[in-house]
Amino acid sequence: MSDKSSLDGLDARMLAVLQKDASLSVADLAERVASSPATCWRRLRALEADGVIGPPRRLVDPAAVGRGMDAFVQVRMKSQDAASRASFARAMEAESTIVEVYAISGDWDYLLHLLVRDIADLDDILMRRVLEQDCVAGTSTIFALRRVKHTAVVPV
Amino acid sequence: MSDKSSLDGLDARMLAVLQKDASLSVADLAERVASSPATCWRRLRALEADGVIGPPRRLVDPAAVGRGMDAFVQVRMKSQDAASRASFARAMEAESTIVEVYAISGDWDYLLHLLVRDIADLDDILMRRVLEQDCVAGTSTIFALRRVKHTAVVPV
DNA sequence: TAAAAAGTGAAATGCACATTTCACGTACGG
DNA sequence: CCGTACGTGAAATGTGCATTTCACTTTTTA
């Protein structure tokens, strides 16, 4: 897996299509990428087996379910020992509102991406799931005023 | 569309499943959420029609295609007039490596999320697509050392 | 240059699956 | 308390589609 050696032009074209719409039949996909159904079917299975693509998924529009606000929270830790990191990671996993967590370079230790209902919601989660952690020293919050661009498409 | 009034428990259960795996047949989905195929099929179509969910998609693992590095770039603008914003937005759309762009509160004007091959790649895009813009005053880059959590699942 | 290995595509196969129908239960408004 | 309107689910329907086979082409390697 993670074997990039086998990514040729056809794979790239297939991925470009499938990242945007995986509802097409193998035959339709084949036509779009100028290949045959049999070949596309085999490539598709190979991409799955190699872990390049996951199962088909239905992404939800956050705004349509009342989670229209993006918030980013930078976190500084008191200490960075293994126990603290593990406990912090566990806390992050437990909160579904926190959709992404990165360990980062620079002044802060972590960057969190949250999908919240409103500011009150954010405050609640910040208090209850982040600041409560005794390994956390402090945080800084950034609100998104607007989504200028938002895509789940990885460039191939 | 964006009509949250109609989101009941069954819809929520369906969304929870479909966000993770939309490969199931309507019959299998029905079983998972304790409902009937006919009802699930109708709800599914309604969720599509309301714009709550998009078409099925195959998400790509960035690391598996040589885009294993997440970078975040904060951008400050010289001015925030409509022309600058539009031209900046256009530049962001044009670069597929920049997967997310938010207009943000705080010291900076924009937050960019990039999926890059390596630091050289990031530097190249920063120079060519961001700093070259004459509406851009300055930037600050944050590297992700590690993905602690990463999900495309919007909490329902 | 020849033989082996890997990939391709047209066509055949069968079955799983979306979609519809219909009768029924339930909630709501007057 | 009754009628309308809406959501439900079991069962029937046809067909669209994944999957395989096989002969062929291209690439590799010795």
mmCIF file of C-alpha atoms (C1' of nucleotides) in Angstrom:
data_model
loop_
_atom_site.group_PDB
_atom_site.id
_atom_site.type_symbol
_atom_site.label_atom_id
_atom_site.label_comp_id
_atom_site.label_asym_id
_atom_site.label_seq_id
_atom_site.Cartn_x
_atom_site.Cartn_y
_atom_site.Cartn_z
ATOM 1 C CA MET A 1 0.000 0.000 0.000
ATOM 2 C CA SER A 2 0.920 3.663 -0.476
ATOM 3 C CA ASP A 3 2.716 2.405 -3.567
ATOM 4 C CA LYS A 4 2.793 5.425 -5.832
ATOM 5 C CA SER A 5 4.850 3.648 -8.466
ATOM 6 C CA SER A 6 1.717 2.429 -10.221
ATOM 7 C CA LEU A 7 -0.020 5.776 -10.726
ATOM 8 C CA ASP A 8 -0.143 6.419 -14.448
ATOM 9 C CA GLY A 9 -2.209 8.822 -16.504
ATOM 10 C CA LEU A 10 -5.273 6.614 -16.597
ATOM 11 C CA ASP A 11 -5.290 6.191 -12.823
ATOM 12 C CA ALA A 12 -4.995 9.944 -12.447
ATOM 13 C CA ARG A 13 -7.929 10.564 -14.765
ATOM 14 C CA MET A 14 -10.012 7.977 -12.930
ATOM 15 C CA LEU A 15 -9.205 9.528 -9.555
ATOM 16 C CA ALA A 16 -10.079 12.979 -10.832
ATOM 17 C CA VAL A 17 -13.530 11.737 -11.778
ATOM 18 C CA LEU A 18 -14.128 9.479 -8.775
ATOM 19 C CA GLN A 19 -13.202 12.116 -6.219
ATOM 20 C CA LYS A 20 -15.997 14.288 -7.539
ATOM 21 C CA ASP A 21 -18.585 11.647 -8.425
ATOM 22 C CA ALA A 22 -18.454 7.936 -7.775
ATOM 23 C CA SER A 23 -22.047 7.326 -8.817
ATOM 24 C CA LEU A 24 -21.091 6.471 -12.394
ATOM 25 C CA SER A 25 -21.167 2.878 -13.532
ATOM 26 C CA VAL A 26 -17.879 1.315 -14.487
ATOM 27 C CA ALA A 27 -18.953 1.559 -18.124
ATOM 28 C CA ASP A 28 -19.663 5.282 -17.880
ATOM 29 C CA LEU A 29 -16.426 5.865 -16.027
ATOM 30 C CA ALA A 30 -14.564 4.034 -18.767
ATOM 31 C CA GLU A 31 -16.054 6.297 -21.398
ATOM 32 C CA ARG A 32 -15.176 9.442 -19.431
ATOM 33 C CA VAL A 33 -11.535 8.460 -19.084
ATOM 34 C CA ALA A 34 -11.255 6.976 -22.575
ATOM 35 C CA SER A 35 -10.725 3.361 -21.562
ATOM 36 C CA SER A 36 -12.671 0.104 -21.368
ATOM 37 C CA PRO A 37 -14.988 -1.165 -18.603
ATOM 38 C CA ALA A 38 -12.802 -4.194 -17.904
ATOM 39 C CA THR A 39 -9.672 -2.123 -17.477
ATOM 40 C CA CYS A 40 -11.411 0.475 -15.335
ATOM 41 C CA TRP A 41 -12.860 -2.239 -13.175
ATOM 42 C CA ARG A 42 -9.430 -3.772 -12.598
ATOM 43 C CA ARG A 43 -7.768 -0.402 -11.924
ATOM 44 C CA LEU A 44 -10.535 0.480 -9.491
ATOM 45 C CA ARG A 45 -10.030 -2.700 -7.507
ATOM 46 C CA ALA A 46 -6.262 -2.135 -7.521
ATOM 47 C CA LEU A 47 -6.661 1.414 -6.213
ATOM 48 C CA GLU A 48 -8.883 0.091 -3.442
ATOM 49 C CA ALA A 49 -6.464 -2.710 -2.591
ATOM 50 C CA ASP A 50 -3.542 -0.277 -2.485
ATOM 51 C CA GLY A 51 -5.425 1.986 -0.120
ATOM 52 C CA VAL A 52 -5.346 4.897 -2.556
ATOM 53 C CA ILE A 53 -9.124 5.310 -2.382
ATOM 54 C CA GLY A 54 -11.601 4.383 0.293
ATOM 55 C CA PRO A 55 -15.183 3.205 -0.039
ATOM 56 C CA PRO A 56 -17.711 5.510 -1.684
ATOM 57 C CA ARG A 57 -19.018 8.121 0.723
ATOM 58 C CA ARG A 58 -21.812 10.674 0.921
ATOM 59 C CA LEU A 59 -20.464 13.963 2.224
ATOM 60 C CA VAL A 60 -22.820 16.176 4.183
ATOM 61 C CA ASP A 61 -23.121 19.932 3.739
ATOM 62 C CA PRO A 62 -22.493 21.283 7.256
ATOM 63 C CA ALA A 63 -24.647 24.339 6.685
ATOM 64 C CA ALA A 64 -27.577 22.117 5.749
ATOM 65 C CA VAL A 65 -27.492 20.411 9.145
ATOM 66 C CA GLY A 66 -26.918 23.471 11.279
ATOM 67 C CA ARG A 67 -23.150 23.257 11.501
ATOM 68 C CA GLY A 68 -22.408 26.230 9.306
ATOM 69 C CA MET A 69 -19.573 27.711 11.362
ATOM 70 C CA ASP A 70 -15.930 26.751 10.930
ATOM 71 C CA ALA A 71 -13.617 27.476 13.850
ATOM 72 C CA PHE A 72 -9.889 26.899 14.195
ATOM 73 C CA VAL A 73 -8.284 26.555 17.582
ATOM 74 C CA GLN A 74 -4.567 26.597 18.257
ATOM 75 C CA VAL A 75 -3.488 24.771 21.394
ATOM 76 C CA ARG A 76 -0.362 25.001 23.502
ATOM 77 C CA MET A 77 0.516 22.102 25.786
ATOM 78 C CA LYS A 78 2.092 22.209 29.220
ATOM 79 C CA SER A 79 4.261 19.258 28.350
ATOM 80 C CA GLN A 80 4.728 17.064 25.332
ATOM 81 C CA ASP A 81 5.371 13.713 26.957
ATOM 82 C CA ALA A 82 3.850 10.556 25.515
ATOM 83 C CA ALA A 83 1.158 10.314 28.167
ATOM 84 C CA SER A 84 -0.064 13.854 27.533
ATOM 85 C CA ARG A 85 -0.101 13.358 23.789
ATOM 86 C CA ALA A 86 -2.046 10.127 24.072
ATOM 87 C CA SER A 87 -4.598 11.557 26.462
ATOM 88 C CA PHE A 88 -5.023 14.625 24.284
ATOM 89 C CA ALA A 89 -5.474 12.517 21.160
ATOM 90 C CA ARG A 90 -8.085 10.454 22.961
ATOM 91 C CA ALA A 91 -10.000 13.584 23.936
ATOM 92 C CA MET A 92 -9.908 14.794 20.340
ATOM 93 C CA GLU A 93 -11.238 11.507 19.013
ATOM 94 C CA ALA A 94 -14.101 11.625 21.475
ATOM 95 C CA GLU A 95 -15.478 14.918 20.188
ATOM 96 C CA SER A 96 -17.179 14.655 16.807
ATOM 97 C CA THR A 97 -17.356 18.423 16.443
ATOM 98 C CA ILE A 98 -13.568 18.454 16.163
ATOM 99 C CA VAL A 99 -13.132 17.123 12.652
ATOM 100 C CA GLU A 100 -9.404 17.666 12.174
ATOM 101 C CA VAL A 101 -6.422 17.853 14.508
ATOM 102 C CA TYR A 102 -2.858 18.512 13.423
ATOM 103 C CA ALA A 103 0.357 18.608 15.437
ATOM 104 C CA ILE A 104 2.038 21.712 14.079
ATOM 105 C CA SER A 105 5.270 23.643 13.875
ATOM 106 C CA GLY A 106 5.586 27.169 15.253
ATOM 107 C CA ASP A 107 4.345 28.889 18.391
ATOM 108 C CA TRP A 108 1.539 26.449 19.031
ATOM 109 C CA ASP A 109 1.456 22.684 19.404
ATOM 110 C CA TYR A 110 -1.855 21.731 17.799
ATOM 111 C CA LEU A 111 -4.281 23.123 15.281
ATOM 112 C CA LEU A 112 -7.920 22.029 15.585
ATOM 113 C CA HIS A 113 -10.683 22.408 13.026
ATOM 114 C CA LEU A 114 -14.194 22.432 14.441
ATOM 115 C CA LEU A 115 -17.625 22.443 12.845
ATOM 116 C CA VAL A 116 -19.883 24.232 15.299
ATOM 117 C CA ARG A 117 -23.461 25.459 15.400
ATOM 118 C CA ASP A 118 -22.614 28.898 16.762
ATOM 119 C CA ILE A 119 -20.249 30.689 19.107
ATOM 120 C CA ALA A 120 -21.947 29.342 22.197
ATOM 121 C CA ASP A 121 -21.445 25.835 20.864
ATOM 122 C CA LEU A 122 -17.767 26.531 20.282
ATOM 123 C CA ASP A 123 -17.304 27.971 23.737
ATOM 124 C CA ASP A 124 -18.961 24.957 25.278
ATOM 125 C CA ILE A 125 -16.721 22.474 23.465
ATOM 126 C CA LEU A 126 -13.613 24.536 24.097
ATOM 127 C CA MET A 127 -14.312 24.549 27.817
ATOM 128 C CA ARG A 128 -15.522 21.024 28.150
ATOM 129 C CA ARG A 129 -13.247 19.093 25.766
ATOM 130 C CA VAL A 130 -10.100 21.187 25.411
ATOM 131 C CA LEU A 131 -9.392 23.555 28.302
ATOM 132 C CA GLU A 132 -10.502 20.954 30.814
ATOM 133 C CA GLN A 133 -7.596 18.755 29.769
ATOM 134 C CA ASP A 134 -4.887 19.343 32.342
ATOM 135 C CA CYS A 135 -2.166 18.929 29.735
ATOM 136 C CA VAL A 136 -3.437 22.027 27.903
ATOM 137 C CA ALA A 137 -1.736 25.313 28.741
ATOM 138 C CA GLY A 138 -3.721 27.689 26.546
ATOM 139 C CA THR A 139 -5.621 28.218 23.302
ATOM 140 C CA SER A 140 -6.262 30.800 20.621
ATOM 141 C CA THR A 141 -9.393 30.789 18.489
ATOM 142 C CA ILE A 142 -9.839 31.851 14.876
ATOM 143 C CA PHE A 143 -13.284 32.092 13.316
ATOM 144 C CA ALA A 144 -13.963 31.532 9.671
ATOM 145 C CA LEU A 145 -16.019 34.419 8.335
ATOM 146 C CA ARG A 146 -16.543 32.711 5.016
ATOM 147 C CA ARG A 147 -15.598 29.614 3.062
ATOM 148 C CA VAL A 148 -13.788 31.004 0.043
ATOM 149 C CA LYS A 149 -12.869 27.555 -1.243
ATOM 150 C CA HIS A 150 -13.604 24.106 0.072
ATOM 151 C CA THR A 151 -12.838 20.883 -1.719
ATOM 152 C CA ALA A 152 -12.216 17.299 -0.714
ATOM 153 C CA VAL A 153 -10.360 16.641 -3.952
ATOM 154 C CA VAL A 154 -6.720 15.684 -3.539
ATOM 155 C CA PRO A 155 -4.676 16.867 -6.526
ATOM 156 C CA VAL A 156 -3.410 13.959 -8.569
ATOM 157 C CA MET B 1 -32.669 23.430 0.314
ATOM 158 C CA SER B 2 -30.689 23.782 3.538
ATOM 159 C CA ASP B 3 -33.990 22.963 5.181
ATOM 160 C CA LYS B 4 -33.005 21.526 8.529
ATOM 161 C CA SER B 5 -36.595 21.257 9.708
ATOM 162 C CA SER B 6 -36.891 17.748 8.301
ATOM 163 C CA LEU B 7 -33.906 16.128 10.033
ATOM 164 C CA ASP B 8 -35.259 13.480 12.371
ATOM 165 C CA GLY B 9 -33.560 10.567 14.078
ATOM 166 C CA LEU B 10 -33.754 8.271 11.101
ATOM 167 C CA ASP B 11 -32.170 10.833 8.808
ATOM 168 C CA ALA B 12 -29.392 11.322 11.329
ATOM 169 C CA ARG B 13 -28.708 7.602 11.526
ATOM 170 C CA MET B 14 -28.675 7.330 7.752
ATOM 171 C CA LEU B 15 -26.242 10.230 7.447
ATOM 172 C CA ALA B 16 -23.959 8.726 10.056
ATOM 173 C CA VAL B 17 -23.687 5.564 7.985
ATOM 174 C CA LEU B 18 -23.554 7.177 4.546
ATOM 175 C CA GLN B 19 -20.804 9.613 5.462
ATOM 176 C CA LYS B 20 -18.570 6.683 6.273
ATOM 177 C CA ASP B 21 -19.682 4.188 3.646
ATOM 178 C CA ALA B 22 -22.119 4.693 0.808
ATOM 179 C CA SER B 23 -21.373 1.361 -0.821
ATOM 180 C CA LEU B 24 -24.219 -0.397 0.953
ATOM 181 C CA SER B 25 -27.373 -1.239 -0.947
ATOM 182 C CA VAL B 26 -30.541 0.502 0.110
ATOM 183 C CA ALA B 27 -31.686 -2.757 1.667
ATOM 184 C CA ASP B 28 -28.508 -3.105 3.749
ATOM 185 C CA LEU B 29 -28.706 0.528 4.777
ATOM 186 C CA ALA B 30 -32.290 0.004 5.885
ATOM 187 C CA GLU B 31 -31.247 -2.878 8.100
ATOM 188 C CA ARG B 32 -28.405 -0.873 9.656
ATOM 189 C CA VAL B 33 -30.671 2.009 10.595
ATOM 190 C CA ALA B 34 -33.621 -0.173 11.558
ATOM 191 C CA SER B 35 -35.972 0.882 8.815
ATOM 192 C CA SER B 36 -37.339 -0.402 5.507
ATOM 193 C CA PRO B 37 -35.775 -0.226 2.014
ATOM 194 C CA ALA B 38 -38.657 1.836 0.640
ATOM 195 C CA THR B 39 -38.433 4.424 3.397
ATOM 196 C CA CYS B 40 -34.644 4.622 3.170
ATOM 197 C CA TRP B 41 -34.837 5.055 -0.576
ATOM 198 C CA ARG B 42 -37.302 7.927 -0.235
ATOM 199 C CA ARG B 43 -35.322 9.611 2.549
ATOM 200 C CA LEU B 44 -32.146 9.265 0.513
ATOM 201 C CA ARG B 45 -33.692 10.994 -2.478
ATOM 202 C CA ALA B 46 -35.081 13.718 -0.218
ATOM 203 C CA LEU B 47 -31.675 14.339 1.345
ATOM 204 C CA GLU B 48 -30.194 14.631 -2.129
ATOM 205 C CA ALA B 49 -32.944 16.948 -3.312
ATOM 206 C CA ASP B 50 -32.520 19.145 -0.228
ATOM 207 C CA GLY B 51 -28.793 19.412 -0.854
ATOM 208 C CA VAL B 52 -27.950 17.810 2.476
ATOM 209 C CA ILE B 53 -25.764 15.187 0.794
ATOM 210 C CA GLY B 54 -23.925 15.214 -2.494
ATOM 211 C CA PRO B 55 -23.261 12.376 -4.907
ATOM 212 C CA PRO B 56 -21.199 9.416 -3.706
ATOM 213 C CA ARG B 57 -17.478 10.136 -3.847
ATOM 214 C CA ARG B 58 -14.212 8.253 -3.587
ATOM 215 C CA LEU B 59 -11.818 10.133 -1.333
ATOM 216 C CA VAL B 60 -8.115 9.776 -2.033
ATOM 217 C CA ASP B 61 -5.463 9.252 0.631
ATOM 218 C CA PRO B 62 -3.030 12.130 0.023
ATOM 219 C CA ALA B 63 -0.059 10.178 1.352
ATOM 220 C CA ALA B 64 -0.750 7.407 -1.154
ATOM 221 C CA VAL B 65 -0.346 9.805 -4.064
ATOM 222 C CA GLY B 66 2.688 11.676 -2.801
ATOM 223 C CA ARG B 67 0.839 14.576 -1.179
ATOM 224 C CA GLY B 68 1.585 13.591 2.389
ATOM 225 C CA MET B 69 2.323 17.064 3.734
ATOM 226 C CA ASP B 70 -0.306 19.425 5.134
ATOM 227 C CA ALA B 71 0.577 23.098 5.240
ATOM 228 C CA PHE B 72 -1.428 26.039 6.531
ATOM 229 C CA VAL B 73 -0.751 29.535 5.311
ATOM 230 C CA GLN B 74 -2.132 32.691 6.841
ATOM 231 C CA VAL B 75 -2.427 35.630 4.474
ATOM 232 C CA ARG B 76 -2.670 39.359 5.079
ATOM 233 C CA MET B 77 -4.037 41.577 2.314
ATOM 234 C CA LYS B 78 -2.986 45.075 1.385
ATOM 235 C CA SER B 79 -6.593 46.057 0.889
ATOM 236 C CA GLN B 80 -9.922 44.330 1.200
ATOM 237 C CA ASP B 81 -11.834 45.938 -1.660
ATOM 238 C CA ALA B 82 -14.120 43.838 -3.808
ATOM 239 C CA ALA B 83 -11.704 43.682 -6.730
ATOM 240 C CA SER B 84 -8.876 42.349 -4.561
ATOM 241 C CA ARG B 85 -11.094 39.753 -2.951
ATOM 242 C CA ALA B 86 -12.374 38.548 -6.303
ATOM 243 C CA SER B 87 -8.932 38.337 -7.860
ATOM 244 C CA PHE B 88 -7.595 36.524 -4.790
ATOM 245 C CA ALA B 89 -10.479 34.056 -4.835
ATOM 246 C CA ARG B 90 -9.828 33.395 -8.501
ATOM 247 C CA ALA B 91 -6.172 32.665 -7.822
ATOM 248 C CA MET B 92 -7.135 30.264 -5.038
ATOM 249 C CA GLU B 93 -9.551 28.383 -7.280
ATOM 250 C CA ALA B 94 -6.890 28.001 -9.924
ATOM 251 C CA GLU B 95 -4.483 26.113 -7.668
ATOM 252 C CA SER B 96 -5.572 22.560 -6.915
ATOM 253 C CA THR B 97 -2.941 22.166 -4.215
ATOM 254 C CA ILE B 98 -4.847 24.727 -2.159
ATOM 255 C CA VAL B 99 -7.775 22.640 -1.000
ATOM 256 C CA GLU B 100 -9.374 25.011 1.487
ATOM 257 C CA VAL B 101 -9.487 28.766 1.878
ATOM 258 C CA TYR B 102 -11.232 30.629 4.690
ATOM 259 C CA ALA B 103 -11.677 34.335 5.287
ATOM 260 C CA ILE B 104 -10.902 34.626 8.976
ATOM 261 C CA SER B 105 -11.135 36.827 12.026
ATOM 262 C CA GLY B 106 -8.032 38.014 13.878
ATOM 263 C CA ASP B 107 -4.633 39.257 12.811
ATOM 264 C CA TRP B 108 -4.735 37.680 9.377
ATOM 265 C CA ASP B 109 -7.261 37.862 6.556
ATOM 266 C CA TYR B 110 -7.184 34.358 5.089
ATOM 267 C CA LEU B 111 -6.288 30.859 6.146
ATOM 268 C CA LEU B 112 -5.196 28.441 3.423
ATOM 269 C CA HIS B 113 -4.899 24.667 3.665
ATOM 270 C CA LEU B 114 -2.502 23.088 1.173
ATOM 271 C CA LEU B 115 -1.682 19.492 0.306
ATOM 272 C CA VAL B 116 1.909 19.554 -0.887
ATOM 273 C CA ARG B 117 4.538 17.026 -1.875
ATOM 274 C CA ASP B 118 7.314 18.578 0.186
ATOM 275 C CA ILE B 119 8.661 21.897 1.364
ATOM 276 C CA ALA B 120 10.030 22.806 -2.043
ATOM 277 C CA ASP B 121 6.582 22.246 -3.482
ATOM 278 C CA LEU B 122 5.048 24.512 -0.857
ATOM 279 C CA ASP B 123 7.615 27.225 -1.467
ATOM 280 C CA ASP B 124 6.960 27.081 -5.175
ATOM 281 C CA ILE B 125 3.194 27.462 -4.803
ATOM 282 C CA LEU B 126 3.560 30.159 -2.178
ATOM 283 C CA MET B 127 5.771 32.219 -4.473
ATOM 284 C CA ARG B 128 3.926 31.563 -7.676
ATOM 285 C CA ARG B 129 0.272 31.586 -6.621
ATOM 286 C CA VAL B 130 0.122 33.615 -3.416
ATOM 287 C CA LEU B 131 2.948 36.123 -2.962
ATOM 288 C CA GLU B 132 2.854 37.036 -6.619
ATOM 289 C CA GLN B 133 -0.653 38.434 -6.132
ATOM 290 C CA ASP B 134 -0.211 42.164 -5.725
ATOM 291 C CA CYS B 135 -3.099 42.351 -3.282
ATOM 292 C CA VAL B 136 -1.168 40.160 -0.829
ATOM 293 C CA ALA B 137 0.830 41.979 1.862
ATOM 294 C CA GLY B 138 2.381 39.018 3.654
ATOM 295 C CA THR B 139 2.060 35.408 4.778
ATOM 296 C CA SER B 140 2.906 33.101 7.640
ATOM 297 C CA THR B 141 3.305 29.357 7.192
ATOM 298 C CA ILE B 142 2.485 26.555 9.594
ATOM 299 C CA PHE B 143 3.502 22.962 8.863
ATOM 300 C CA ALA B 144 1.588 19.975 10.059
ATOM 301 C CA LEU B 145 3.982 17.559 11.713
ATOM 302 C CA ARG B 146 1.342 14.882 12.021
ATOM 303 C CA ARG B 147 -2.322 14.240 11.409
ATOM 304 C CA VAL B 148 -3.686 13.476 14.854
ATOM 305 C CA LYS B 149 -7.270 13.261 13.630
ATOM 306 C CA HIS B 150 -8.763 13.644 10.190
ATOM 307 C CA THR B 151 -12.350 12.969 9.311
ATOM 308 C CA ALA B 152 -14.762 14.119 6.613
ATOM 309 C CA VAL B 153 -17.725 13.229 8.802
ATOM 310 C CA VAL B 154 -19.944 16.163 9.726
ATOM 311 C CA PRO B 155 -21.547 15.579 13.133
ATOM 312 C CA VAL B 156 -25.307 15.116 12.843
ATOM 313 C "C1'" DT C 1 15.505 -11.036 -31.133
ATOM 314 C "C1'" DA C 2 12.547 -14.250 -29.024
ATOM 315 C "C1'" DA C 3 9.972 -15.829 -25.065
ATOM 316 C "C1'" DA C 4 7.641 -14.544 -20.871
ATOM 317 C "C1'" DA C 5 4.862 -11.404 -18.278
ATOM 318 C "C1'" DA C 6 1.649 -7.965 -17.773
ATOM 319 C "C1'" DG C 7 -2.011 -5.243 -19.390
ATOM 320 C "C1'" DT C 8 -5.979 -4.484 -22.653
ATOM 321 C "C1'" DG C 9 -10.817 -4.584 -24.464
ATOM 322 C "C1'" DA C 10 -15.012 -6.798 -26.716
ATOM 323 C "C1'" DA C 11 -18.412 -9.681 -25.586
ATOM 324 C "C1'" DA C 12 -21.016 -13.109 -22.621
ATOM 325 C "C1'" DT C 13 -23.074 -14.189 -18.060
ATOM 326 C "C1'" DG C 14 -26.085 -13.961 -14.328
ATOM 327 C "C1'" DC C 15 -27.733 -11.751 -10.407
ATOM 328 C "C1'" DA C 16 -28.247 -8.166 -7.170
ATOM 329 C "C1'" DC C 17 -30.434 -3.981 -6.823
ATOM 330 C "C1'" DA C 18 -33.163 0.307 -7.484
ATOM 331 C "C1'" DT C 19 -37.711 1.522 -8.048
ATOM 332 C "C1'" DT C 20 -42.835 1.176 -7.806
ATOM 333 C "C1'" DT C 21 -47.144 -0.266 -6.136
ATOM 334 C "C1'" DC C 22 -50.504 -0.858 -2.732
ATOM 335 C "C1'" DA C 23 -52.691 -1.327 1.642
ATOM 336 C "C1'" DC C 24 -52.125 0.211 6.160
ATOM 337 C "C1'" DG C 25 -51.103 2.942 10.460
ATOM 338 C "C1'" DT C 26 -50.548 7.403 12.469
ATOM 339 C "C1'" DA C 27 -50.703 12.387 13.379
ATOM 340 C "C1'" DC C 28 -52.821 16.423 12.722
ATOM 341 C "C1'" DG C 29 -56.570 20.105 12.056
ATOM 342 C "C1'" DG C 30 -61.109 21.388 12.508
ATOM 343 C "C1'" DC D 1 -64.266 12.728 17.381
ATOM 344 C "C1'" DC D 2 -63.836 12.220 12.431
ATOM 345 C "C1'" DG D 3 -61.561 12.997 7.803
ATOM 346 C "C1'" DT D 4 -57.580 14.289 5.383
ATOM 347 C "C1'" DA D 5 -52.830 13.959 4.453
ATOM 348 C "C1'" DC D 6 -48.693 12.028 5.083
ATOM 349 C "C1'" DG D 7 -45.205 8.570 6.186
ATOM 350 C "C1'" DT D 8 -44.477 3.570 6.425
ATOM 351 C "C1'" DG D 9 -43.153 -1.170 4.898
ATOM 352 C "C1'" DA D 10 -43.900 -5.774 2.500
ATOM 353 C "C1'" DA D 11 -43.785 -7.516 -1.730
ATOM 354 C "C1'" DA D 12 -43.579 -7.507 -6.911
ATOM 355 C "C1'" DT D 13 -41.019 -5.775 -11.129
ATOM 356 C "C1'" DG D 14 -37.716 -5.628 -14.582
ATOM 357 C "C1'" DT D 15 -33.218 -4.290 -15.872
ATOM 358 C "C1'" DG D 16 -28.805 -2.138 -15.268
ATOM 359 C "C1'" DC D 17 -24.533 -3.415 -13.895
ATOM 360 C "C1'" DA D 18 -20.481 -5.800 -11.911
ATOM 361 C "C1'" DT D 19 -17.721 -9.468 -13.029
ATOM 362 C "C1'" DT D 20 -15.426 -13.027 -15.915
ATOM 363 C "C1'" DT D 21 -13.600 -15.048 -19.950
ATOM 364 C "C1'" DC D 22 -10.658 -15.196 -23.786
ATOM 365 C "C1'" DA D 23 -7.956 -13.791 -27.555
ATOM 366 C "C1'" DC D 24 -4.919 -10.138 -28.506
ATOM 367 C "C1'" DT D 25 -1.276 -6.360 -27.894
ATOM 368 C "C1'" DT D 26 2.299 -4.248 -25.531
ATOM 369 C "C1'" DT D 27 6.188 -4.258 -22.529
ATOM 370 C "C1'" DT D 28 9.887 -6.487 -20.227
ATOM 371 C "C1'" DT D 29 13.963 -9.246 -19.733
ATOM 372 C "C1'" DA D 30 17.398 -12.417 -20.796
#
